[in-house]
PDB file of C-alpha atoms in Angstrom:
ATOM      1  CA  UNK A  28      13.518 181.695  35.222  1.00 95.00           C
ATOM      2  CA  UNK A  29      16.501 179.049  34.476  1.00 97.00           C
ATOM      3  CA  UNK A  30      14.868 175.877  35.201  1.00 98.00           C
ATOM      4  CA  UNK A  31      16.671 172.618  34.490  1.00 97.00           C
ATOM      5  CA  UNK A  32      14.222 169.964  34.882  1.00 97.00           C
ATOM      6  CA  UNK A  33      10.632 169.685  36.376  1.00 98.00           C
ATOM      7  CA  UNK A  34       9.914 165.846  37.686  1.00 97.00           C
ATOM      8  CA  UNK A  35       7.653 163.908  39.775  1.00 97.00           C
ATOM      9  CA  UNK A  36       9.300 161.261  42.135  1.00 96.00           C
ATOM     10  CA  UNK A  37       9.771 160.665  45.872  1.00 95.00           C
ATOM     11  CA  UNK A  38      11.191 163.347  48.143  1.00 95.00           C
ATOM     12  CA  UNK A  39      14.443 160.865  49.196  1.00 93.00           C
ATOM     13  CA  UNK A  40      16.033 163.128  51.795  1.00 93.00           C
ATOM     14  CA  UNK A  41      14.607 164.898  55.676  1.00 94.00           C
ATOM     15  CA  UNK A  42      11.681 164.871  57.361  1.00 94.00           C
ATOM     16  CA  UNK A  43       9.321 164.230  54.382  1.00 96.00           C
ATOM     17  CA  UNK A  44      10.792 161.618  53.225  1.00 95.00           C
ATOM     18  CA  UNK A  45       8.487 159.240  51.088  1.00 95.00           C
ATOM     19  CA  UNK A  46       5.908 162.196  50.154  1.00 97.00           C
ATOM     20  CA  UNK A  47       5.461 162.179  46.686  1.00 97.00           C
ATOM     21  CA  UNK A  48       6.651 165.747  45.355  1.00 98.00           C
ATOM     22  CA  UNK A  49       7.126 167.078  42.259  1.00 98.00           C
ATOM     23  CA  UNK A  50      10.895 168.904  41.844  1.00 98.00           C
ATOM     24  CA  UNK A  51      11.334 171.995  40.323  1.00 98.00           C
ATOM     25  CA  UNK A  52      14.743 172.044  39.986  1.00 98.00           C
ATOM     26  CA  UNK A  53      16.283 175.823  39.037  1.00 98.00           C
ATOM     27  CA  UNK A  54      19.509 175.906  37.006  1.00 98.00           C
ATOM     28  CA  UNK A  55      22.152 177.940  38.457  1.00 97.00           C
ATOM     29  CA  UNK A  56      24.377 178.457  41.978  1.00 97.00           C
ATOM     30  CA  UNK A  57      26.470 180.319  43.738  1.00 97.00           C
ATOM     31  CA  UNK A  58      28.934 177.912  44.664  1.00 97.00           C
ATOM     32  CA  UNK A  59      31.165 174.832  43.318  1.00 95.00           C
ATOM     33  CA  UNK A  60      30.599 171.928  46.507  1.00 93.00           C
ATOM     34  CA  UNK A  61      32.888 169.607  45.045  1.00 90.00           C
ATOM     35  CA  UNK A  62      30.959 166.809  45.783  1.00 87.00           C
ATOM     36  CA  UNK A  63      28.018 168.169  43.974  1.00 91.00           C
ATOM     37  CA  UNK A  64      25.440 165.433  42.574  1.00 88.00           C
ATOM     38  CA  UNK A  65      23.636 168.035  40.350  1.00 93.00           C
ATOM     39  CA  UNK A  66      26.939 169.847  38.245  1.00 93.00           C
ATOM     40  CA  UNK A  67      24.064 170.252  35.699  1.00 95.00           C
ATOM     41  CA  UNK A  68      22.390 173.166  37.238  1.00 96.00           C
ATOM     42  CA  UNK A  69      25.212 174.597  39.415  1.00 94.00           C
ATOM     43  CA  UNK A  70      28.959 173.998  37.374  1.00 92.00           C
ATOM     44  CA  UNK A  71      27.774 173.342  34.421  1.00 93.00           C
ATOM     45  CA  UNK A  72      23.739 175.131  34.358  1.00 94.00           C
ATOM     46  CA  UNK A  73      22.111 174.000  31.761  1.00 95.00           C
ATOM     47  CA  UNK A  74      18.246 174.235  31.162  1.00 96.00           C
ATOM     48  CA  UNK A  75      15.067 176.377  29.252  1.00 96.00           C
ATOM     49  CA  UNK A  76      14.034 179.972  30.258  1.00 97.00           C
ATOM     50  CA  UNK A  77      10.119 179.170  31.924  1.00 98.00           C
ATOM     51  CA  UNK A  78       7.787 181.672  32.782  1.00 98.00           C
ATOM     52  CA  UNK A  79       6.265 181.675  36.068  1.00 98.00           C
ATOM     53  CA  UNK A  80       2.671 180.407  34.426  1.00 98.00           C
ATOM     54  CA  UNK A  81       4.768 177.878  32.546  1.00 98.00           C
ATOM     55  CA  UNK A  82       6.205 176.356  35.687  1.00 98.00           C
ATOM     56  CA  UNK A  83       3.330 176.292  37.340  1.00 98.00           C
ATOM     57  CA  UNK A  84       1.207 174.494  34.518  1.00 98.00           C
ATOM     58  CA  UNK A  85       3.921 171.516  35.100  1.00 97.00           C
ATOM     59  CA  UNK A  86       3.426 171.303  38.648  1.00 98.00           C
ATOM     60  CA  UNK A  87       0.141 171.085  38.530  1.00 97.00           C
ATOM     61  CA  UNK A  88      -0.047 168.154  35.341  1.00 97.00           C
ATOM     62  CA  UNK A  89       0.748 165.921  38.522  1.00 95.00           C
ATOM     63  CA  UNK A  90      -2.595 165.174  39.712  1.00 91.00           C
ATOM     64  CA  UNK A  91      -2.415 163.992  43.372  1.00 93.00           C
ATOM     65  CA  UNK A  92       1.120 165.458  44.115  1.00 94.00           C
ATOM     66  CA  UNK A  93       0.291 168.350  47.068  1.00 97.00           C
ATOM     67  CA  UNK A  94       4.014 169.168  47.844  1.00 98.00           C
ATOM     68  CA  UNK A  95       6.194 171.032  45.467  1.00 98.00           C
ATOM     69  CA  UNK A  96      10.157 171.084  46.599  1.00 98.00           C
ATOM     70  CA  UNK A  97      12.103 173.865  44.954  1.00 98.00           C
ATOM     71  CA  UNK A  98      15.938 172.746  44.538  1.00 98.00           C
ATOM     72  CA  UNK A  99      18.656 173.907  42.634  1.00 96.00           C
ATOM     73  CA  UNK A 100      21.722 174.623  42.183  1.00 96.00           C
ATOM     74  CA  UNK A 101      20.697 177.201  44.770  1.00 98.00           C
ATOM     75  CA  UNK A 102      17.250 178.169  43.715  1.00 98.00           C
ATOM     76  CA  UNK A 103      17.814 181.398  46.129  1.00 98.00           C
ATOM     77  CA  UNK A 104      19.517 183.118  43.467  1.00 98.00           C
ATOM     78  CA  UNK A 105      17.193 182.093  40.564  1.00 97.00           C
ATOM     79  CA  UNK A 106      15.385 185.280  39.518  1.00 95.00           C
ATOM     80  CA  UNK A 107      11.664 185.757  40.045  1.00 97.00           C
ATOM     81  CA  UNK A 108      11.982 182.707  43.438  1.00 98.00           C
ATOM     82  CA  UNK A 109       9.727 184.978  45.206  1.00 98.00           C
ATOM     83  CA  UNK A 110       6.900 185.086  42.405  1.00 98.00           C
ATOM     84  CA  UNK A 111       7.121 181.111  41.408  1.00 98.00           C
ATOM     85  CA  UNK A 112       6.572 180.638  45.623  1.00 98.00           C
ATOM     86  CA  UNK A 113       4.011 182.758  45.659  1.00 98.00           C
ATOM     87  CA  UNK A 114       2.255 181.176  42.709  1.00 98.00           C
ATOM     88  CA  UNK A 115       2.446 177.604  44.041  1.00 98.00           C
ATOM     89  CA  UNK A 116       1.235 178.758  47.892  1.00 98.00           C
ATOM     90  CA  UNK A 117      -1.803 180.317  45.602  1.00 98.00           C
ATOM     91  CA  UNK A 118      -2.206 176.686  44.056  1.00 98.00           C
ATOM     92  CA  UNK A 119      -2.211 175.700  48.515  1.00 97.00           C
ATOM     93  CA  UNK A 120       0.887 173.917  47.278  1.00 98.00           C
ATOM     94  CA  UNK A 121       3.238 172.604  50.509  1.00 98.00           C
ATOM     95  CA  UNK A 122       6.588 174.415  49.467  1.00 98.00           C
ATOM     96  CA  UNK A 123      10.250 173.115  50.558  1.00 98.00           C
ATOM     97  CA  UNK A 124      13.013 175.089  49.721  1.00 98.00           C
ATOM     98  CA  UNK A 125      16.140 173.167  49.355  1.00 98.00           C
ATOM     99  CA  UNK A 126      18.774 176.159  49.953  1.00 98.00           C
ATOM    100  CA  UNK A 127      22.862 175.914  51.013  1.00 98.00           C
ATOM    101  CA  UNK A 128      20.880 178.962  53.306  1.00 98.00           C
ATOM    102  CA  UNK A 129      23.462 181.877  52.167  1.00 98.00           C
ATOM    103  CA  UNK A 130      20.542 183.877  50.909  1.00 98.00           C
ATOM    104  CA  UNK A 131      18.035 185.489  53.356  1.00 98.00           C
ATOM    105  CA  UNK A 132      14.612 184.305  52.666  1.00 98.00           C
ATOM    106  CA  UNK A 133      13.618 187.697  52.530  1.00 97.00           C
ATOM    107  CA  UNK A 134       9.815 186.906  53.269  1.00 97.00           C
ATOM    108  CA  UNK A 135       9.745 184.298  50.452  1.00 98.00           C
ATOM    109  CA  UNK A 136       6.692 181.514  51.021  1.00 98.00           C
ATOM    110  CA  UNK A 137       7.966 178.021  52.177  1.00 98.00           C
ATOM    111  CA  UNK A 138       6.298 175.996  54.334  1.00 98.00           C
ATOM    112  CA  UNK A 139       9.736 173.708  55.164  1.00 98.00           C
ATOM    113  CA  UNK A 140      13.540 175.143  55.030  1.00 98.00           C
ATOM    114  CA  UNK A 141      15.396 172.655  54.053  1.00 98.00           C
ATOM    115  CA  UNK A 142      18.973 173.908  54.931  1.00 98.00           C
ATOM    116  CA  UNK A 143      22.089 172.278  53.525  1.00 96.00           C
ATOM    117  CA  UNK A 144      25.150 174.999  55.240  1.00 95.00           C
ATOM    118  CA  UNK A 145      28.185 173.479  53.198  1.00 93.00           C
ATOM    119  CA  UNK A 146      31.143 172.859  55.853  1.00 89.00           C
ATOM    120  CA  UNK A 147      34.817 172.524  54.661  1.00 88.00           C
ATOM    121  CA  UNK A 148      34.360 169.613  52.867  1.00 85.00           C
ATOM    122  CA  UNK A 149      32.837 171.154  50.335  1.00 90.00           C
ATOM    123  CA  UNK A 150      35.334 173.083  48.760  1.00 92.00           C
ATOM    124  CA  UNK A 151      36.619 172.431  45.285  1.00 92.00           C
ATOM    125  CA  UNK A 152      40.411 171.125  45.244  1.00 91.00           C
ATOM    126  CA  UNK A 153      42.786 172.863  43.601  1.00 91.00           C
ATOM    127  CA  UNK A 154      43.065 171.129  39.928  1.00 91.00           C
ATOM    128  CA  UNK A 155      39.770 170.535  40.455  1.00 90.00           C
ATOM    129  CA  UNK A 156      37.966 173.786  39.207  1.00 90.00           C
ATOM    130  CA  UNK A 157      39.544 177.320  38.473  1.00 90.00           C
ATOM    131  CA  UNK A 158      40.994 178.774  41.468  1.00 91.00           C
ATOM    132  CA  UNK A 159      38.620 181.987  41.042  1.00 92.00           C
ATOM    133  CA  UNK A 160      35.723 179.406  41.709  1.00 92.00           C
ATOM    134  CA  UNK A 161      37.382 178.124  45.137  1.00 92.00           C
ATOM    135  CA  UNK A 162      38.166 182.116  45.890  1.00 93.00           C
ATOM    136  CA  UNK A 163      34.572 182.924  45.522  1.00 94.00           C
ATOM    137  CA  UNK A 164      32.946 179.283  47.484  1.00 95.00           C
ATOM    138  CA  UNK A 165      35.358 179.484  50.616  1.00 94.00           C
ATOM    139  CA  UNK A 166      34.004 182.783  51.499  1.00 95.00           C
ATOM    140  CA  UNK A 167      30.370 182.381  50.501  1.00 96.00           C
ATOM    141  CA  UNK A 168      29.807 178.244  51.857  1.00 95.00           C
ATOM    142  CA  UNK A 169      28.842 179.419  55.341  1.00 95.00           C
ATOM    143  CA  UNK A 170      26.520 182.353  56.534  1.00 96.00           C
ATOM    144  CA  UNK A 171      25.498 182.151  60.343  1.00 95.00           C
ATOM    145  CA  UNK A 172      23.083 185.065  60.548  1.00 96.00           C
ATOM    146  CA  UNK A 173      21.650 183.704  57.100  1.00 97.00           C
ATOM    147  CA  UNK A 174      20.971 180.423  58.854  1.00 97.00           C
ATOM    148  CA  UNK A 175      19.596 182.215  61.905  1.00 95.00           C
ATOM    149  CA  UNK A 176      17.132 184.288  59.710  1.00 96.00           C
ATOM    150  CA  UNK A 177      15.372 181.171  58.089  1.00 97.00           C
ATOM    151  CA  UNK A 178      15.305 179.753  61.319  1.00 96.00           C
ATOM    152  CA  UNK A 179      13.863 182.448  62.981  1.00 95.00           C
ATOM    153  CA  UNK A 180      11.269 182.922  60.517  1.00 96.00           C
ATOM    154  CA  UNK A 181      10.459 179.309  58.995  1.00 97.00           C
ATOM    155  CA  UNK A 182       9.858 175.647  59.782  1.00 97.00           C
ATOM    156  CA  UNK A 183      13.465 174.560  59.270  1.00 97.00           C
ATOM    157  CA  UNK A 184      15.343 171.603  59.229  1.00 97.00           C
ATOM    158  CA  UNK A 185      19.147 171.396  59.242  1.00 96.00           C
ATOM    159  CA  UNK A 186      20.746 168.662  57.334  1.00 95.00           C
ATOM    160  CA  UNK A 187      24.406 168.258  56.891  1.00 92.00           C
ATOM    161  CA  UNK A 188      26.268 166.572  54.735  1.00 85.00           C
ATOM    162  CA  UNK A 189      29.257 164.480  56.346  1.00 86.00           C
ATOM    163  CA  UNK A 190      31.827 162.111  55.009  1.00 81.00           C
ATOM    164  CA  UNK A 191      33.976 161.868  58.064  1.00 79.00           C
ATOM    165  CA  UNK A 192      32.735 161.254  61.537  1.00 80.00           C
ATOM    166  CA  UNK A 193      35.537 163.439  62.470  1.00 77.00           C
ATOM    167  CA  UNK A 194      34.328 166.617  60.543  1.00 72.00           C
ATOM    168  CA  UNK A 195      31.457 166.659  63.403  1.00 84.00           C
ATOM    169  CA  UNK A 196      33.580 169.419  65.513  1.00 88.00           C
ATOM    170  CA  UNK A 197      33.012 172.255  62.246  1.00 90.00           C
ATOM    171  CA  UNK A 198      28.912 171.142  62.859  1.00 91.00           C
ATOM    172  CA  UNK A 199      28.852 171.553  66.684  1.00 90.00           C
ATOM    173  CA  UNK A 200      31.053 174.941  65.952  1.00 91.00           C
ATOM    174  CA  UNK A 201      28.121 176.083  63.879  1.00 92.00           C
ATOM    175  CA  UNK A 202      25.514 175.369  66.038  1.00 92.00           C
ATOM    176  CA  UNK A 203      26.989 177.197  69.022  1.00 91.00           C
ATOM    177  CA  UNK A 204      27.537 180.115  66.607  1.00 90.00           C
ATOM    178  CA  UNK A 205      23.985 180.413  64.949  1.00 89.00           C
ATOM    179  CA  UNK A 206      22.288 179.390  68.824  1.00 84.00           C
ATOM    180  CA  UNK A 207      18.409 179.857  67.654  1.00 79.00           C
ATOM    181  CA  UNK A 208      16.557 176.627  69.613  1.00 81.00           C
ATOM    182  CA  UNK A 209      16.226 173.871  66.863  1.00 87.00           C
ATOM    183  CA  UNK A 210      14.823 170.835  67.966  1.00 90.00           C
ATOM    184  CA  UNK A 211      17.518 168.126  67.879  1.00 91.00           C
ATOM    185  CA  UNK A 212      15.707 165.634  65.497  1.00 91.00           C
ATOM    186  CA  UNK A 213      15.485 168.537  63.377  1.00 94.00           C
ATOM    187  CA  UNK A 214      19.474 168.380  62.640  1.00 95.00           C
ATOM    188  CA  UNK A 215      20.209 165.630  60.252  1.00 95.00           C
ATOM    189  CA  UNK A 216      23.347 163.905  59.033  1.00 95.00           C
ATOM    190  CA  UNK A 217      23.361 162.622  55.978  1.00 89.00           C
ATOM    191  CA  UNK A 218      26.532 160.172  54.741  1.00 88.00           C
ATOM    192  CA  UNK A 219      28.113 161.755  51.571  1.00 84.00           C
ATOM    193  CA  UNK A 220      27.662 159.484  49.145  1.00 84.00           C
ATOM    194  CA  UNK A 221      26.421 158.996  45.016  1.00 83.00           C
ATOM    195  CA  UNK A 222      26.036 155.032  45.164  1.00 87.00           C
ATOM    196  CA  UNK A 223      24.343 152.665  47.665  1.00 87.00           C
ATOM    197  CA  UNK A 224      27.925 151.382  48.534  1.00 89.00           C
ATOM    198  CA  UNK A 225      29.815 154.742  49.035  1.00 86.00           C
ATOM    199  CA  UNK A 226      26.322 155.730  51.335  1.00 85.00           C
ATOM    200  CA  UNK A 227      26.461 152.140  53.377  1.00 89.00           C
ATOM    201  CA  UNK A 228      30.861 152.654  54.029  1.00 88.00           C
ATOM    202  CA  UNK A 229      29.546 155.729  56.190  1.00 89.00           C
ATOM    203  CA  UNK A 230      26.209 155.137  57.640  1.00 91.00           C
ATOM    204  CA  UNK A 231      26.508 153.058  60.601  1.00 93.00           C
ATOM    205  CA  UNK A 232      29.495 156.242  61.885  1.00 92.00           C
ATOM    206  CA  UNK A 233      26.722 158.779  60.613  1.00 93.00           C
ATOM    207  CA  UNK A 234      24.362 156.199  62.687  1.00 94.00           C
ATOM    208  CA  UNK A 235      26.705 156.237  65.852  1.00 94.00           C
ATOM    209  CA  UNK A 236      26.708 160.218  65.835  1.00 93.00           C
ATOM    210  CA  UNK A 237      23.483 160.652  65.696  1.00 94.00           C
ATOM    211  CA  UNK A 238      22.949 158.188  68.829  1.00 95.00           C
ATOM    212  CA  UNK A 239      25.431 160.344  70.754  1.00 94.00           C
ATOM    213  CA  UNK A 240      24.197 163.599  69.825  1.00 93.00           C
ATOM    214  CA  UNK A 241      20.149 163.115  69.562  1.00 94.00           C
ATOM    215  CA  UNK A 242      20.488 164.155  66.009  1.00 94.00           C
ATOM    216  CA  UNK A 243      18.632 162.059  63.287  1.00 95.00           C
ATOM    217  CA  UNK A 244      20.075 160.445  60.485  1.00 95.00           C
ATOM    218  CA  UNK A 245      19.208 160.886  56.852  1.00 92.00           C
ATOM    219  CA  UNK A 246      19.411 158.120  54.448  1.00 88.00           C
ATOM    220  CA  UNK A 247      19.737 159.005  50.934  1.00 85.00           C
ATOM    221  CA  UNK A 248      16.678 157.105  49.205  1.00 84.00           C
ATOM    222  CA  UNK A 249      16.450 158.089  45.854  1.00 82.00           C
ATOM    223  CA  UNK A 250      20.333 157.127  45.562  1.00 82.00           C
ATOM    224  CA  UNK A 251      19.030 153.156  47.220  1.00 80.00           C
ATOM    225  CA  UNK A 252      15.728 153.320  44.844  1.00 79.00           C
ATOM    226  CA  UNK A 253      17.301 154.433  41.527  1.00 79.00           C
ATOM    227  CA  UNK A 254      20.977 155.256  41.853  1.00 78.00           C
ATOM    228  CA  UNK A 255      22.186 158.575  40.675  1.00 79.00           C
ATOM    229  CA  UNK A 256      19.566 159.644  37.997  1.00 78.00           C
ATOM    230  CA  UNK A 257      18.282 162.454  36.807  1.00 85.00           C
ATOM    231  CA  UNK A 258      14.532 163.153  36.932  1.00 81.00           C
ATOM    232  CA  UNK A 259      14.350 161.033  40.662  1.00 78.00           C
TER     233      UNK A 259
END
């Protein structure tokens, strides 16, 4: 497996937030979000080859961490995902995926679906990436009965990444469309954002939509506590 960097920190973002985790970040995605914070492992992947037994030796050099969040790129598509879940539940590892949630889980162990469906702000300019990329993202970004299958099958939270209060309509849209119950604080906006400024221009509209709607916000705290780094 791909892997592009292994890391103990903070989990920053959703209901955890605060836990100490290690990351095991896989290198490697099927899309091009334009705003992308991690072009290492998804439009540019780099990274080592790890084995399974490899991976799992990291993860466990961290002596008191007891939650593991698997991230990408899109860690879906990283081969053997199954096999490096199953190896961390048999280490009674907490598991979060961190998935854009346009691959079926397919029975894969995960104790907390962290689901990121990319709306239209997400898609690469043109200029800004070849125009096969942007061909192959549009159609790909959003997968309703992929949603409804983790859903339906795992603790989920649904977290959404907005950088205009007036994109809300495409989120309400999607909700209608994927209708499995999800508790409301279990829907989170989250300001776009790579610096503490660009986050604090949006959150108090992120703030106000989330009052209307009974959704809860989602600060970005690894951005506040160490800017855009890697390895945080």
């Amino acid at each position: 497996m791909r892997i592009s960097e292994i890391f103990y920190s903070i989990q920053g973002e959703g209901e955890l937030t605060g836990v100490p985790s290690v990351f095991v970040r896989t290198s490697g995605c099927n899309l091009r979000c334009r705003w992308c914070d991690t072009k290492y492992a998804s439009w540019n992947p780099e990274g080592e080859n790890m084995e399974i037994g490899e991976i799992v030796g990291r993860v466990l050099e961290s002596e008191f961490a007891r939650h593991v969040v698997i991230t990408g790129g899109e860690p879906m598509v990283a081969k053997g995902i199954h096999d490096l879940c199953q190896a961390l539940k048999d280490e009674d590892f907490h598991i979060t995926i961190e998935t854009a949630a346009t691959v079926a889980p397919d029975g894969l162990a995960c104790d907390l679906a962290s689901l990121s469906p990319k709306l239209r702000n997400s898609t690469p300019l043109p200029g800004e990436i070849e125009d096969s990329w942007i061909e192959k993202h549009e159609p790909v970004r959003l997968q309703p009965d992929v949603i409804r299958d983790w859903i339906d099958n795992y603790h989920a939270q649904l977290k959404f990444v907005v950088a205009d209060p007036d994109g809300f309509s495409e989120i309400a849209e999607l909700l209608d469309e994927v209708a499995v119950p999800i508790r409301r604080h279990q829907i989170l906006l989250m300001p776009e954002g790579t610096t503490s400024d660009a986050l604090e221009s949006r959150r108090m509209d992120i703030i106000d939509l989330c009052k209307e709607h009974g959704f809860r916000y989602c600060p970005r705290l690894h951005i506040d506590l160490f800017g855009n780094k890697r390895g945080t």
